[in-house]
PDB file of C-alpha atoms in Angstrom:
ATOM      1  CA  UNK A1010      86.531  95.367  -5.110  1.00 60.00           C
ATOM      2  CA  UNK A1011      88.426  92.290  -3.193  1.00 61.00           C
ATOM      3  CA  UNK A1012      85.332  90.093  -3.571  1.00 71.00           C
ATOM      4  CA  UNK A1013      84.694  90.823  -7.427  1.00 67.00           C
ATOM      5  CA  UNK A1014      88.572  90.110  -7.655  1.00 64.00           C
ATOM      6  CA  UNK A1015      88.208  87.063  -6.141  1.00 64.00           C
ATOM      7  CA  UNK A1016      85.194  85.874  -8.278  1.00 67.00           C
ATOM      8  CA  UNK A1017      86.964  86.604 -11.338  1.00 62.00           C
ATOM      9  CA  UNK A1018      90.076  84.728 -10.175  1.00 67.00           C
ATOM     10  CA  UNK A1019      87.812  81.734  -8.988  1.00 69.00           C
ATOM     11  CA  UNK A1020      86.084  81.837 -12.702  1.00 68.00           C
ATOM     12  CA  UNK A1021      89.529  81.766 -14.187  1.00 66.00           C
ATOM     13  CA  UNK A1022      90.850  78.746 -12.036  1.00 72.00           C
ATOM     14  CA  UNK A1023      87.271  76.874 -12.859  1.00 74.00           C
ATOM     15  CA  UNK A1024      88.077  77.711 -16.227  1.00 72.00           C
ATOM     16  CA  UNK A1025      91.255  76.898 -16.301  1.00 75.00           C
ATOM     17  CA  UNK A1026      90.525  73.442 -14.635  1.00 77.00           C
ATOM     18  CA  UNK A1027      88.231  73.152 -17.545  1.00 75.00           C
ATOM     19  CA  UNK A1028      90.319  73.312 -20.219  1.00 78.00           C
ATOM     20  CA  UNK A1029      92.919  71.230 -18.384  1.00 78.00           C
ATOM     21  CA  UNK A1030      90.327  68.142 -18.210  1.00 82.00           C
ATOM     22  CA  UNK A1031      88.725  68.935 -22.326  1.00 80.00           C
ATOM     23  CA  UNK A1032      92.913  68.968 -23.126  1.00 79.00           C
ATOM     24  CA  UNK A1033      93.489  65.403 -20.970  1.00 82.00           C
ATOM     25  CA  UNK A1034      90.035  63.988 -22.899  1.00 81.00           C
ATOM     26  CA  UNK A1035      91.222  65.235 -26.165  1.00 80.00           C
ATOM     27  CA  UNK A1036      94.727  63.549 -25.596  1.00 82.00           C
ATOM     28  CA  UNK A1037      92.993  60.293 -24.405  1.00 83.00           C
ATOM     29  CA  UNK A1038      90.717  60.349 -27.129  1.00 83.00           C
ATOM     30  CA  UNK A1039      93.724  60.941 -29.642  1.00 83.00           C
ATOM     31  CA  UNK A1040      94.928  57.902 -28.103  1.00 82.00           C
ATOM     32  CA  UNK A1041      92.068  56.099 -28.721  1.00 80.00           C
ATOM     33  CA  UNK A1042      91.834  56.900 -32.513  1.00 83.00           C
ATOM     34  CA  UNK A1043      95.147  56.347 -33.265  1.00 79.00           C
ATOM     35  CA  UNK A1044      95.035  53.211 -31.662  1.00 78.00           C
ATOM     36  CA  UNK A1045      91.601  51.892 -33.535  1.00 78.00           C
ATOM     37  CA  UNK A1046      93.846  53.048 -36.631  1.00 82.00           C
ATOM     38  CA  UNK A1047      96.389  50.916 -35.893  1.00 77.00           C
ATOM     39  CA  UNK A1048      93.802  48.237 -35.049  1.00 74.00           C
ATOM     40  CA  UNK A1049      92.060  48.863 -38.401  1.00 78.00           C
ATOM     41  CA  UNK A1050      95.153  48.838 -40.317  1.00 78.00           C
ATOM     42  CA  UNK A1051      96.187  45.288 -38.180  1.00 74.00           C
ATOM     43  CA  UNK A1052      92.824  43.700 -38.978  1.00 69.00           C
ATOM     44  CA  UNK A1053      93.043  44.910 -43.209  1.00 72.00           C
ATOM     45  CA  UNK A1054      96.701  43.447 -43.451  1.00 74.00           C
ATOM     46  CA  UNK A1055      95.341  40.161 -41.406  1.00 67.00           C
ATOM     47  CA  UNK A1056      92.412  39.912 -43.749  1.00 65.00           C
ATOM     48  CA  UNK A1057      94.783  40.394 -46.761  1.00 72.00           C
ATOM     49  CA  UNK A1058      97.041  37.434 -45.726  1.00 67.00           C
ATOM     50  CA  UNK A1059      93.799  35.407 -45.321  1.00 63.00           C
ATOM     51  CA  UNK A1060      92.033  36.392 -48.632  1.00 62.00           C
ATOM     52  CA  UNK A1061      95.355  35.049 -50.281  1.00 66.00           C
ATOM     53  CA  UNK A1062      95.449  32.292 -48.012  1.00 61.00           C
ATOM     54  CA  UNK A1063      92.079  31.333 -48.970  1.00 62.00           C
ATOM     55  CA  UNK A1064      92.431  32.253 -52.744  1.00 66.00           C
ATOM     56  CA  UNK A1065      95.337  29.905 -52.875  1.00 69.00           C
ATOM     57  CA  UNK A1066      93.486  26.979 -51.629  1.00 71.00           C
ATOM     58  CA  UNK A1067      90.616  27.461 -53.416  1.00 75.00           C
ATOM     59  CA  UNK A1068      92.933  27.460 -56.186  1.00 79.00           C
ATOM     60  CA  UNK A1069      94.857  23.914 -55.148  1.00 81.00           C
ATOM     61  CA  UNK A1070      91.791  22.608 -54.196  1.00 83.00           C
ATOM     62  CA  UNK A1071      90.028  23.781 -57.782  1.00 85.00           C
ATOM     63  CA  UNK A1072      93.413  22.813 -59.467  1.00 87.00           C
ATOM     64  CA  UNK A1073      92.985  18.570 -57.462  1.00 88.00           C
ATOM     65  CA  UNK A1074      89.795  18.182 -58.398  1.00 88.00           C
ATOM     66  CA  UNK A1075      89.917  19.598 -62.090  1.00 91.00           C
ATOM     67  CA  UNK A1076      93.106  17.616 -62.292  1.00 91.00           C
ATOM     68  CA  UNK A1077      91.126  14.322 -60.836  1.00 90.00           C
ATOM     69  CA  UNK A1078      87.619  14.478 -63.302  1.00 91.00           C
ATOM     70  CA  UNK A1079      90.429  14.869 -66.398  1.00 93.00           C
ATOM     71  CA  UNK A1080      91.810  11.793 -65.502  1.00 92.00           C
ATOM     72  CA  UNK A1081      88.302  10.279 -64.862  1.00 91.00           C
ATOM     73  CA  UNK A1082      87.761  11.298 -68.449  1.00 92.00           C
ATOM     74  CA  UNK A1083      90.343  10.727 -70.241  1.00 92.00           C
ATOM     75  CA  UNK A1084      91.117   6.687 -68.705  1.00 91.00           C
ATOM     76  CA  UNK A1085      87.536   6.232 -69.333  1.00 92.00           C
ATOM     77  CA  UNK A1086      86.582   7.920 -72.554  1.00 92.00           C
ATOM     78  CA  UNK A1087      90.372   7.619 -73.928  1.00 89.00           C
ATOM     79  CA  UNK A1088      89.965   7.853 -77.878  1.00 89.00           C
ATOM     80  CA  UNK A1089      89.065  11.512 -76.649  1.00 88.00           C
ATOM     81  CA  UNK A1090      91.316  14.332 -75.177  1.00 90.00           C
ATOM     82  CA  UNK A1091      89.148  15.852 -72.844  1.00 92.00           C
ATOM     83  CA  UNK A1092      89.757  18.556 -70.200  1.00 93.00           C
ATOM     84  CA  UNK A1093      87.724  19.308 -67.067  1.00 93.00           C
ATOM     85  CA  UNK A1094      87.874  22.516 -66.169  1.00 91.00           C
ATOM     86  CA  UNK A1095      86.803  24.804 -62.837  1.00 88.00           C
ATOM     87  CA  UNK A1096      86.408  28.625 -63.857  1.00 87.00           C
ATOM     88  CA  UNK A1097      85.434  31.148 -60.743  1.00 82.00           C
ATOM     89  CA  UNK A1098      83.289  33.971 -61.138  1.00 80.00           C
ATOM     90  CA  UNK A1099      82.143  36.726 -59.013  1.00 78.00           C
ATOM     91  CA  UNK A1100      78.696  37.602 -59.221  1.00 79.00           C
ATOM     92  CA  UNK A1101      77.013  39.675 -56.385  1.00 81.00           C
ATOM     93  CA  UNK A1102      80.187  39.685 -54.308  1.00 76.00           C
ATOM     94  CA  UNK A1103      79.900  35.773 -54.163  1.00 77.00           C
ATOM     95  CA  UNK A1104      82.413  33.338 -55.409  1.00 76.00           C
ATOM     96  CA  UNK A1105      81.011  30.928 -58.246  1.00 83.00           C
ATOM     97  CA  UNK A1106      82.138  28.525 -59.988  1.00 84.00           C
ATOM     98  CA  UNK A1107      81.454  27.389 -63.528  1.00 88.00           C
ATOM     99  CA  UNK A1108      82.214  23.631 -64.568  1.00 90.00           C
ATOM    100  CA  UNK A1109      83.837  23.097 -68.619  1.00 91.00           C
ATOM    101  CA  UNK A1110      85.305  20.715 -70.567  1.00 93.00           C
ATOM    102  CA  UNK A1111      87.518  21.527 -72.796  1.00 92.00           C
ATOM    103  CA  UNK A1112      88.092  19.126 -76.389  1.00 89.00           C
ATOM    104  CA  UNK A1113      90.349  20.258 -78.922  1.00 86.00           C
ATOM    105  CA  UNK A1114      90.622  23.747 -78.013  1.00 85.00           C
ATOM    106  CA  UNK A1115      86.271  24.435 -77.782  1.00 88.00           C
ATOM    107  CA  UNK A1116      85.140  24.853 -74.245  1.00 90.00           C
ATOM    108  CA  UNK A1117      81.544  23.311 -73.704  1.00 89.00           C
ATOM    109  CA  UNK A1118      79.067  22.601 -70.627  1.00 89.00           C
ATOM    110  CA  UNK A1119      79.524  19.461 -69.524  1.00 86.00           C
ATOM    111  CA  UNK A1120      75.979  18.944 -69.540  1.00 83.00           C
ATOM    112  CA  UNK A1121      74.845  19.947 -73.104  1.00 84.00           C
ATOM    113  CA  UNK A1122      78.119  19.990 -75.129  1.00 85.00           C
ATOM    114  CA  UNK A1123      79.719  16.348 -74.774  1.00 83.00           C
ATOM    115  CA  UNK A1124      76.967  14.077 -73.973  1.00 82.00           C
ATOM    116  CA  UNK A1125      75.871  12.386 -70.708  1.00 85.00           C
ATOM    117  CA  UNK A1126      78.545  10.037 -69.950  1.00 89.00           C
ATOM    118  CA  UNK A1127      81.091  12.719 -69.831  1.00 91.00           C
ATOM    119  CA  UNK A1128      78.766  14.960 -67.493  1.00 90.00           C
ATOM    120  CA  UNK A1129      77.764  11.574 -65.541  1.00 90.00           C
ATOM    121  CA  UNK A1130      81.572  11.183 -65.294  1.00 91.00           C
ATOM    122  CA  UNK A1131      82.423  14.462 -63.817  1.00 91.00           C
ATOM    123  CA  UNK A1132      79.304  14.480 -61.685  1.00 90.00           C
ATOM    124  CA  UNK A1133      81.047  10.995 -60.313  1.00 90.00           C
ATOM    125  CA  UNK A1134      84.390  12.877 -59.224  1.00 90.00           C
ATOM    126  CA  UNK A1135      83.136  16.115 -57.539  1.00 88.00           C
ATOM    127  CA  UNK A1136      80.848  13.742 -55.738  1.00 88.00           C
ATOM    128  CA  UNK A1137      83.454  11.979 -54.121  1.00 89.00           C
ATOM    129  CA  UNK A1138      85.981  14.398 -54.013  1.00 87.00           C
ATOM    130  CA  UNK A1139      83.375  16.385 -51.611  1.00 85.00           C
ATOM    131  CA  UNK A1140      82.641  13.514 -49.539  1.00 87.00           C
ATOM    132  CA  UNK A1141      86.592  13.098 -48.723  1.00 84.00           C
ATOM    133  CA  UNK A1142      87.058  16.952 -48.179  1.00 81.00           C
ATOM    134  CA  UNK A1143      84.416  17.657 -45.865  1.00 82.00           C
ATOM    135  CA  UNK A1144      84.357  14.241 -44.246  1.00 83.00           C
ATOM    136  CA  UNK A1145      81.463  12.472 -44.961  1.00 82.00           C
ATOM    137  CA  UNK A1146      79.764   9.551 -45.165  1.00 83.00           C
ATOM    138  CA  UNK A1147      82.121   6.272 -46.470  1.00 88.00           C
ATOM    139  CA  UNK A1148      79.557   5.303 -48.829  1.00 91.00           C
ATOM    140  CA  UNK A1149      78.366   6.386 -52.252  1.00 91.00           C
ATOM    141  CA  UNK A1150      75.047   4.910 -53.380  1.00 91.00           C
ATOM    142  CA  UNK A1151      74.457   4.813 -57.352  1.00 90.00           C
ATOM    143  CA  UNK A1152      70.982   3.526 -58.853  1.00 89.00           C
ATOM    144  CA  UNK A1153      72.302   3.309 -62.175  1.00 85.00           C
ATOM    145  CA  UNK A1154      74.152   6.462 -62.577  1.00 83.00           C
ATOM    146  CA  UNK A1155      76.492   5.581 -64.918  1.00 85.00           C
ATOM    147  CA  UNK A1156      73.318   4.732 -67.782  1.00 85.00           C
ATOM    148  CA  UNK A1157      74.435   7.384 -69.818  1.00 86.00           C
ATOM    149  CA  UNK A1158      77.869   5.917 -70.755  1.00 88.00           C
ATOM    150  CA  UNK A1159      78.234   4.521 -74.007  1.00 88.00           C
ATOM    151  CA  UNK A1160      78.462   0.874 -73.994  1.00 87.00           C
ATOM    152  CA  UNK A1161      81.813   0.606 -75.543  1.00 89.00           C
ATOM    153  CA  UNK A1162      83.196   2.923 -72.142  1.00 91.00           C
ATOM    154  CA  UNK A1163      81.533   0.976 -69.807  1.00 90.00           C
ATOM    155  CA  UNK A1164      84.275  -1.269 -68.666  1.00 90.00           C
ATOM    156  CA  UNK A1165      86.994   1.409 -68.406  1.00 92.00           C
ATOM    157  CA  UNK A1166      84.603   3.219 -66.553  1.00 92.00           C
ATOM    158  CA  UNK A1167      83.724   0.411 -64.056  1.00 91.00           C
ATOM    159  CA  UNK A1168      87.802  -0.008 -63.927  1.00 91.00           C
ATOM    160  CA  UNK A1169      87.840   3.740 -63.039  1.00 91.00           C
ATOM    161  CA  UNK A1170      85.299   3.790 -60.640  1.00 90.00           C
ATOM    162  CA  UNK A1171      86.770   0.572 -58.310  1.00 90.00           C
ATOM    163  CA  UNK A1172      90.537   2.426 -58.568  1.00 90.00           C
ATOM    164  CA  UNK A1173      88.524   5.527 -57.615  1.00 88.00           C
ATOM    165  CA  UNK A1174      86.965   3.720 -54.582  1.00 89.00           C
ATOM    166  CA  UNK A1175      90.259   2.223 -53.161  1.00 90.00           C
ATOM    167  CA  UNK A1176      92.042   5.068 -53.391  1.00 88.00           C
ATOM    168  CA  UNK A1177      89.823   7.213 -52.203  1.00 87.00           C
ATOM    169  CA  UNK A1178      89.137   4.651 -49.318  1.00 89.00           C
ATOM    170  CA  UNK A1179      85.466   4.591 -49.931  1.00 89.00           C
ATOM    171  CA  UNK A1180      82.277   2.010 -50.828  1.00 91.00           C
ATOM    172  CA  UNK A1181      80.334   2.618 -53.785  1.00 92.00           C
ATOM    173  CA  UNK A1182      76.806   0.718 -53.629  1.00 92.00           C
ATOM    174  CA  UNK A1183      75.754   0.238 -57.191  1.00 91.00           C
ATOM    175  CA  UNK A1184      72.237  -0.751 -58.516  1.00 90.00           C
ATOM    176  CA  UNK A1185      73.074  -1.827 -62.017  1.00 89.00           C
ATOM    177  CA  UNK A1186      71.935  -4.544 -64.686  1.00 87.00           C
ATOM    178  CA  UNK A1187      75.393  -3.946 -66.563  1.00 88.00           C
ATOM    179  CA  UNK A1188      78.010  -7.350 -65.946  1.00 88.00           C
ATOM    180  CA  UNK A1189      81.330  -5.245 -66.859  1.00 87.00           C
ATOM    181  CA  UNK A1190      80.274  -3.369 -63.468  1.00 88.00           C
ATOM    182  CA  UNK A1191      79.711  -6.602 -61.706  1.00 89.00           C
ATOM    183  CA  UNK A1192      82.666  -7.903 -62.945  1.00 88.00           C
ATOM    184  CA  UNK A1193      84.808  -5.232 -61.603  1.00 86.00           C
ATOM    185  CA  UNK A1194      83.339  -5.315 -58.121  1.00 88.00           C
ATOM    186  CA  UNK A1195      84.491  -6.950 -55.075  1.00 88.00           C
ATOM    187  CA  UNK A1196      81.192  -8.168 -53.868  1.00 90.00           C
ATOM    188  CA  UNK A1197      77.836  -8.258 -55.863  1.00 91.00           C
ATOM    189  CA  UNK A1198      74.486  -9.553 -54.827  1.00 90.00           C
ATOM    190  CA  UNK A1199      71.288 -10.222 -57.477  1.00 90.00           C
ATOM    191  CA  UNK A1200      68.196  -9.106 -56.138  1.00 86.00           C
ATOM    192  CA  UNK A1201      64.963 -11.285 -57.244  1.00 85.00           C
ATOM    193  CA  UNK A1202      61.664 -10.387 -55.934  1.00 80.00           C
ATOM    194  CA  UNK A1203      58.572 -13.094 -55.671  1.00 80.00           C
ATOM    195  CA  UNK A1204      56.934 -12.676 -52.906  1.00 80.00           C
ATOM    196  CA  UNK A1205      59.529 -10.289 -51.233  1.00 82.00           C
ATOM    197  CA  UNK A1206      62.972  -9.044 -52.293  1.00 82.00           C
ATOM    198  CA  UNK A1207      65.479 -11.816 -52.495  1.00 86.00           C
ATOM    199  CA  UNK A1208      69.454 -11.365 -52.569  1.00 86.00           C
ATOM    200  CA  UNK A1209      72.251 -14.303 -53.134  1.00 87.00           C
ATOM    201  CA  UNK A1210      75.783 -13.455 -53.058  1.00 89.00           C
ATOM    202  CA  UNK A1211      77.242 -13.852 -56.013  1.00 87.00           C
ATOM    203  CA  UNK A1212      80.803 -12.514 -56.474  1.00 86.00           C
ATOM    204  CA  UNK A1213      83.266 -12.003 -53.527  1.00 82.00           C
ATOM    205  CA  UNK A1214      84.109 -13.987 -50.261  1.00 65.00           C
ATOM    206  CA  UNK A1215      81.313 -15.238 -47.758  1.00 58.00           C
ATOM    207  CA  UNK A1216      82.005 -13.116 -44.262  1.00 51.00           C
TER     208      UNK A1216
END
């Protein structure tokens, strides 16, 4: 009788350890969740502040650049009132965005609705707008990129484009057979080719 006693009161203090160690787990476990929770709920409210963050530049950056190619447009092809505009879209769960201009009150695509030398225009100052945001390369190189302008915009756009450049603190290399853009340069060369390509200075100071 003693010894069954004292197997049933060893059982009951195993079992009783037992339950003591699953009660400590399930506390330190608790612990656990409810500090992944707070974790969780840490990391949403940091990536909320950061989504905004990022929206909001996006947003000055969209608002500088759409701001910039309207003022591209409008000192260049200025019997018009013209409006570049940046829309975003989200397809897929990715960010897009779509390029308009906007003339008295129609939105268009700048590359079917107003004509080349608007698009080529625009196309001009994203180009260098991304080269001065992300840091690259000094140096633009056109091979007669600015064709499609109309003749009678061609020297407010070579104006345009050499403000553009010193403010912007960048070179543009230009092929071109137009003079208003040679006359707006500060150095030009003419290129001549015989028996090999030839170039003589012919605007700006000798180094």
């Amino acid at each position: 009788m003693s010894s069954a006693l004292d197997a049933v009161n060893a059982n009951f203090l195993r079992a009783s350890t037992a339950r003591q160690m699953l009660e400590r787990n399930r506390q330190q476990l608790s612990t656990e969740i409810d500090a992944d929770k707070l974790k969780q709920d840490q990391y949403a409210k940091c990536l909320e502040i950061f989504k905004s963050w990022l929206e909001s530049s996006i947003e000055s950056n969209i608002n500088s650049i759409s701001d910039l190619a309207t003022e591209g447009l409008r000192n260049i092809l200025n019997d018009q009132e013209m409006v570049f505009r940046i829309k975003q879209e989200h397809r897929n769960n990715k960010l897009w965005m779509k390029f308009m201009i906007e003339s008295d009150g129609v939105e268009g695509d700048p590359l079917t609705s107003y004509g080349g030398g608007a698009a080529m225009i625009c196309s001009l100052v994203l180009r260098i707008s991304m080269m001065k945001r992300l840091g690259l390369c000094d140096l633009l190189l056109l091979d007669e990129t600015m064709v499609a302008v109309s003749n009678a915009y061609v020297g407010n756009t070579a104006e345009f484009m050499r403000t553009l450049a010193e403010k912007a603190g960048i070179h543009i290399l230009m092929v071109t057979h137009n003079q208003e853009f040679v006359d707006n340069s500060h150095v030009a060369y003419e290129g001549s080719k015989t028996d090999h390509l030839k170039l003589r200075r012919i605007k700006g100071a000798t180094p």
